[in-house]
Amino acid sequence: CFFKSSLYIGHVNTTIDNVTCDRWDAHLSQSDPLTLKLPDISTSEAANYCRDPDEKGHPWCYVSNDPHHKTWEFCDVLFCRECYFANKSHEYNGYVTTPINGNCLAWTGTSFPDSSFPDGSVARAHNYCRDPDNRGYPHCPTSHGVLPCLIPKCNHSVCADDPNTLCEILKSVICGVKDMAQKLCPKTCGMC
């Protein structure tokens, strides 16, 4: 499953029509702008896995071996339901911006220090639900005061790692890059 399609690094390689994906390196050169937007180290590392380098909103892949006629299809990858661990709610760094009432406002209007956010700064927390003051649940500032967000607590069936994910590679390659680590590694719910 994926939380943000452009960051999906799973191993699904079939489309919604059950067509096997082509390899990315059969369609993209190293100088192609989309190559730089793949979450993988290279097109060969991306293999024929579904990705979303141009942010279509859902992982996809090429299905035509003709490089002059680039046909693509969306893949059969589910959107993950975001959740948080009650004892680690301060680590939640998902993309939910929905409190129980109203709309989340930007955290820049608060007095929390940058170190209170898993994003590394108040500005990067945008108006996402967070727990900078360790209340035990993600919340956000609203025009009605600070309100809890509509995010369920995690359980192992919701946040379990994808058995097809090579966690050691994820940790050594992706989690070493600070910006990527903040977006991807917490999504493993500490079990990777």
mmCIF file of C-alpha atoms in Angstrom:
data_model
loop_
_atom_site.group_PDB
_atom_site.id
_atom_site.type_symbol
_atom_site.label_atom_id
_atom_site.label_comp_id
_atom_site.label_asym_id
_atom_site.label_seq_id
_atom_site.Cartn_x
_atom_site.Cartn_y
_atom_site.Cartn_z
ATOM 1 C CA CYS A 1 0.000 0.000 0.000
ATOM 2 C CA PHE A 2 1.091 3.630 -0.248
ATOM 3 C CA PHE A 3 0.611 6.832 1.722
ATOM 4 C CA LYS A 4 1.942 9.231 -0.899
ATOM 5 C CA SER A 5 2.052 7.812 -4.416
ATOM 6 C CA SER A 6 5.282 9.544 -5.467
ATOM 7 C CA LEU A 7 7.093 7.876 -2.538
ATOM 8 C CA TYR A 8 5.789 4.328 -3.133
ATOM 9 C CA ILE A 9 8.704 1.859 -3.182
ATOM 10 C CA GLY A 10 6.868 -1.455 -2.992
ATOM 11 C CA HIS A 11 7.251 -4.392 -5.342
ATOM 12 C CA VAL A 12 3.867 -4.535 -7.068
ATOM 13 C CA ASN A 13 4.562 -4.911 -10.798
ATOM 14 C CA THR A 14 1.147 -5.509 -12.366
ATOM 15 C CA THR A 15 -1.506 -3.055 -13.477
ATOM 16 C CA ILE A 16 -5.189 -2.916 -12.590
ATOM 17 C CA ASP A 17 -5.763 -4.897 -15.810
ATOM 18 C CA ASN A 18 -3.288 -7.547 -14.561
ATOM 19 C CA VAL A 19 -0.678 -6.607 -17.189
ATOM 20 C CA THR A 20 2.958 -7.093 -16.165
ATOM 21 C CA CYS A 21 4.849 -3.797 -16.002
ATOM 22 C CA ASP A 22 7.783 -2.997 -18.274
ATOM 23 C CA ARG A 23 11.149 -2.100 -16.803
ATOM 24 C CA TRP A 24 11.661 1.616 -16.231
ATOM 25 C CA ASP A 25 15.098 1.501 -17.861
ATOM 26 C CA ALA A 26 13.447 0.322 -21.097
ATOM 27 C CA HIS A 27 11.608 3.652 -21.280
ATOM 28 C CA LEU A 28 13.639 6.248 -19.382
ATOM 29 C CA SER A 29 17.208 7.331 -19.988
ATOM 30 C CA GLN A 30 19.367 8.536 -17.098
ATOM 31 C CA SER A 31 18.865 12.104 -18.351
ATOM 32 C CA ASP A 32 15.056 11.876 -18.481
ATOM 33 C CA PRO A 33 13.497 14.225 -15.879
ATOM 34 C CA LEU A 34 11.269 11.396 -14.618
ATOM 35 C CA THR A 35 14.346 9.324 -13.747
ATOM 36 C CA LEU A 36 15.341 11.881 -11.123
ATOM 37 C CA LYS A 37 11.863 11.736 -9.598
ATOM 38 C CA LEU A 38 11.864 7.974 -9.035
ATOM 39 C CA PRO A 39 12.228 7.156 -5.325
ATOM 40 C CA ASP A 40 14.778 4.483 -6.267
ATOM 41 C CA ILE A 41 18.510 5.014 -6.787
ATOM 42 C CA SER A 42 18.207 4.347 -10.519
ATOM 43 C CA THR A 43 15.864 3.087 -13.221
ATOM 44 C CA SER A 44 17.471 -0.341 -12.946
ATOM 45 C CA GLU A 45 16.727 -0.393 -9.191
ATOM 46 C CA ALA A 46 13.118 0.606 -9.955
ATOM 47 C CA ALA A 47 13.038 -2.531 -12.147
ATOM 48 C CA ASN A 48 9.465 -3.003 -13.338
ATOM 49 C CA TYR A 49 7.826 -1.932 -10.067
ATOM 50 C CA CYS A 50 4.916 0.482 -10.015
ATOM 51 C CA ARG A 51 5.957 4.064 -9.267
ATOM 52 C CA ASP A 52 4.543 7.587 -9.603
ATOM 53 C CA PRO A 53 7.451 9.862 -10.591
ATOM 54 C CA ASP A 54 5.217 12.474 -12.218
ATOM 55 C CA GLU A 55 2.713 12.565 -9.348
ATOM 56 C CA LYS A 56 -0.375 11.298 -11.157
ATOM 57 C CA GLY A 57 -1.709 10.478 -7.685
ATOM 58 C CA HIS A 58 -1.443 6.688 -7.913
ATOM 59 C CA PRO A 59 1.428 4.302 -8.715
ATOM 60 C CA TRP A 60 1.592 3.350 -12.401
ATOM 61 C CA CYS A 61 3.936 1.758 -14.919
ATOM 62 C CA TYR A 62 4.686 1.507 -18.618
ATOM 63 C CA VAL A 63 3.133 -1.490 -20.364
ATOM 64 C CA SER A 64 4.384 -1.102 -23.923
ATOM 65 C CA ASN A 65 7.868 -2.235 -24.919
ATOM 66 C CA ASP A 66 7.881 0.285 -27.772
ATOM 67 C CA PRO A 67 9.886 3.292 -26.442
ATOM 68 C CA HIS A 68 8.344 5.505 -29.165
ATOM 69 C CA HIS A 69 4.809 4.756 -27.968
ATOM 70 C CA LYS A 70 4.828 5.009 -24.182
ATOM 71 C CA THR A 71 1.615 3.407 -22.971
ATOM 72 C CA TRP A 72 1.051 3.302 -19.226
ATOM 73 C CA GLU A 73 -1.559 2.013 -16.786
ATOM 74 C CA PHE A 74 -2.295 2.506 -13.108
ATOM 75 C CA CYS A 75 -1.288 -0.330 -10.821
ATOM 76 C CA ASP A 76 -3.279 -2.387 -8.371
ATOM 77 C CA VAL A 77 -1.820 -0.806 -5.230
ATOM 78 C CA LEU A 78 -4.087 0.161 -2.348
ATOM 79 C CA PHE A 79 -3.914 3.440 -0.454
ATOM 80 C CA CYS A 80 -2.824 2.806 3.152
ATOM 81 C CA ARG A 81 -5.006 3.990 5.947
ATOM 82 C CA GLU A 82 -2.917 6.314 8.086
ATOM 83 C CA CYS A 83 -2.699 5.603 11.787
ATOM 84 C CA TYR A 84 -0.632 6.480 14.853
ATOM 85 C CA PHE A 85 0.691 4.597 17.872
ATOM 86 C CA ALA A 86 -0.685 6.102 21.083
ATOM 87 C CA ASN A 87 2.667 5.798 22.863
ATOM 88 C CA LYS A 88 4.463 7.338 19.852
ATOM 89 C CA SER A 89 1.926 9.914 18.708
ATOM 90 C CA HIS A 90 4.654 12.590 18.707
ATOM 91 C CA GLU A 91 6.311 10.621 15.860
ATOM 92 C CA TYR A 92 3.242 10.719 13.594
ATOM 93 C CA ASN A 93 4.205 12.513 10.373
ATOM 94 C CA GLY A 94 1.430 11.599 7.971
ATOM 95 C CA TYR A 95 -0.545 13.847 5.683
ATOM 96 C CA VAL A 96 -3.950 14.101 7.419
ATOM 97 C CA THR A 97 -5.232 17.666 7.832
ATOM 98 C CA THR A 98 -8.706 16.881 9.179
ATOM 99 C CA PRO A 99 -9.601 17.575 12.818
ATOM 100 C CA ILE A 100 -12.902 16.518 14.404
ATOM 101 C CA ASN A 101 -14.335 19.937 13.511
ATOM 102 C CA GLY A 102 -13.195 22.581 11.038
ATOM 103 C CA ASN A 103 -9.867 22.716 9.216
ATOM 104 C CA CYS A 104 -6.294 22.508 10.435
ATOM 105 C CA LEU A 105 -4.366 25.770 10.424
ATOM 106 C CA ALA A 106 -0.615 26.031 9.846
ATOM 107 C CA TRP A 107 1.610 25.293 12.835
ATOM 108 C CA THR A 108 3.620 28.448 12.058
ATOM 109 C CA GLY A 109 1.058 30.377 14.100
ATOM 110 C CA THR A 110 2.092 28.470 17.249
ATOM 111 C CA SER A 111 5.074 28.842 19.579
ATOM 112 C CA PHE A 112 6.388 25.250 19.351
ATOM 113 C CA PRO A 113 10.107 24.892 18.572
ATOM 114 C CA ASP A 114 11.209 23.109 15.385
ATOM 115 C CA SER A 115 12.479 20.175 17.460
ATOM 116 C CA SER A 116 8.899 19.370 18.538
ATOM 117 C CA PHE A 117 8.000 18.148 15.045
ATOM 118 C CA PRO A 118 9.028 14.921 13.283
ATOM 119 C CA ASP A 119 9.270 17.026 10.116
ATOM 120 C CA GLY A 120 12.236 18.870 11.640
ATOM 121 C CA SER A 121 10.601 22.285 11.537
ATOM 122 C CA VAL A 122 7.360 24.097 12.244
ATOM 123 C CA ALA A 123 7.178 25.244 8.608
ATOM 124 C CA ARG A 124 7.529 21.718 7.198
ATOM 125 C CA ALA A 125 4.717 20.511 9.478
ATOM 126 C CA HIS A 126 2.438 22.755 7.375
ATOM 127 C CA ASN A 127 -1.117 22.186 8.619
ATOM 128 C CA TYR A 128 -0.696 18.412 9.090
ATOM 129 C CA CYS A 129 -1.933 16.758 12.259
ATOM 130 C CA ARG A 130 0.929 16.423 14.754
ATOM 131 C CA ASP A 131 1.533 15.946 18.487
ATOM 132 C CA PRO A 132 4.302 18.433 19.356
ATOM 133 C CA ASP A 133 3.212 18.666 23.011
ATOM 134 C CA ASN A 134 2.865 14.902 23.626
ATOM 135 C CA ARG A 135 -0.879 14.823 24.272
ATOM 136 C CA GLY A 136 -0.987 11.190 23.149
ATOM 137 C CA TYR A 137 -2.839 11.786 19.882
ATOM 138 C CA PRO A 138 -2.327 13.839 16.702
ATOM 139 C CA HIS A 139 -4.087 17.190 16.749
ATOM 140 C CA CYS A 140 -3.865 20.570 15.084
ATOM 141 C CA PRO A 141 -4.631 24.220 15.628
ATOM 142 C CA THR A 142 -7.996 25.349 14.257
ATOM 143 C CA SER A 143 -10.121 28.475 14.459
ATOM 144 C CA HIS A 144 -11.937 26.658 17.327
ATOM 145 C CA GLY A 145 -8.742 25.982 19.286
ATOM 146 C CA VAL A 146 -6.559 22.872 19.225
ATOM 147 C CA LEU A 147 -8.614 19.824 18.211
ATOM 148 C CA PRO A 148 -7.887 16.084 17.868
ATOM 149 C CA CYS A 149 -7.571 14.759 14.328
ATOM 150 C CA LEU A 150 -9.556 11.990 12.671
ATOM 151 C CA ILE A 151 -6.725 9.445 12.645
ATOM 152 C CA PRO A 152 -7.188 5.934 14.054
ATOM 153 C CA LYS A 153 -4.713 4.269 16.403
ATOM 154 C CA CYS A 154 -2.481 1.719 14.702
ATOM 155 C CA ASN A 155 -2.741 -1.959 15.283
ATOM 156 C CA HIS A 156 -0.387 -4.508 13.783
ATOM 157 C CA SER A 157 -2.809 -5.529 11.038
ATOM 158 C CA VAL A 158 -3.122 -1.916 9.852
ATOM 159 C CA CYS A 159 0.555 -0.938 10.044
ATOM 160 C CA ALA A 160 2.308 -4.236 9.438
ATOM 161 C CA ASP A 161 5.144 -4.032 6.954
ATOM 162 C CA ASP A 162 4.510 -5.273 3.459
ATOM 163 C CA PRO A 163 6.112 -8.751 3.417
ATOM 164 C CA ASN A 164 7.469 -7.949 -0.046
ATOM 165 C CA THR A 165 9.404 -4.919 1.244
ATOM 166 C CA LEU A 166 13.102 -5.536 1.736
ATOM 167 C CA CYS A 167 13.392 -3.674 5.015
ATOM 168 C CA GLU A 168 17.171 -3.847 5.314
ATOM 169 C CA ILE A 169 17.493 -2.150 1.928
ATOM 170 C CA LEU A 170 14.846 0.395 2.918
ATOM 171 C CA LYS A 171 16.766 1.257 6.078
ATOM 172 C CA SER A 172 20.196 1.388 4.448
ATOM 173 C CA VAL A 173 19.225 3.274 1.298
ATOM 174 C CA ILE A 174 16.137 5.358 1.980
ATOM 175 C CA CYS A 175 16.246 5.882 5.740
ATOM 176 C CA GLY A 176 19.763 7.288 5.523
ATOM 177 C CA VAL A 177 18.472 10.231 3.507
ATOM 178 C CA LYS A 178 16.949 12.561 6.083
ATOM 179 C CA ASP A 179 14.112 13.955 3.981
ATOM 180 C CA MET A 180 13.132 10.514 2.683
ATOM 181 C CA ALA A 181 13.450 8.990 6.148
ATOM 182 C CA GLN A 182 10.976 11.483 7.548
ATOM 183 C CA LYS A 183 8.446 10.544 4.896
ATOM 184 C CA LEU A 184 8.941 6.791 4.575
ATOM 185 C CA CYS A 185 10.567 5.186 7.580
ATOM 186 C CA PRO A 186 7.914 6.105 10.175
ATOM 187 C CA LYS A 187 5.335 4.494 7.901
ATOM 188 C CA THR A 188 6.844 1.109 8.789
ATOM 189 C CA CYS A 189 5.414 1.666 12.294
ATOM 190 C CA GLY A 190 8.760 0.753 13.830
ATOM 191 C CA MET A 191 8.541 -2.852 12.690
ATOM 192 C CA CYS A 192 10.878 -2.634 9.700
#
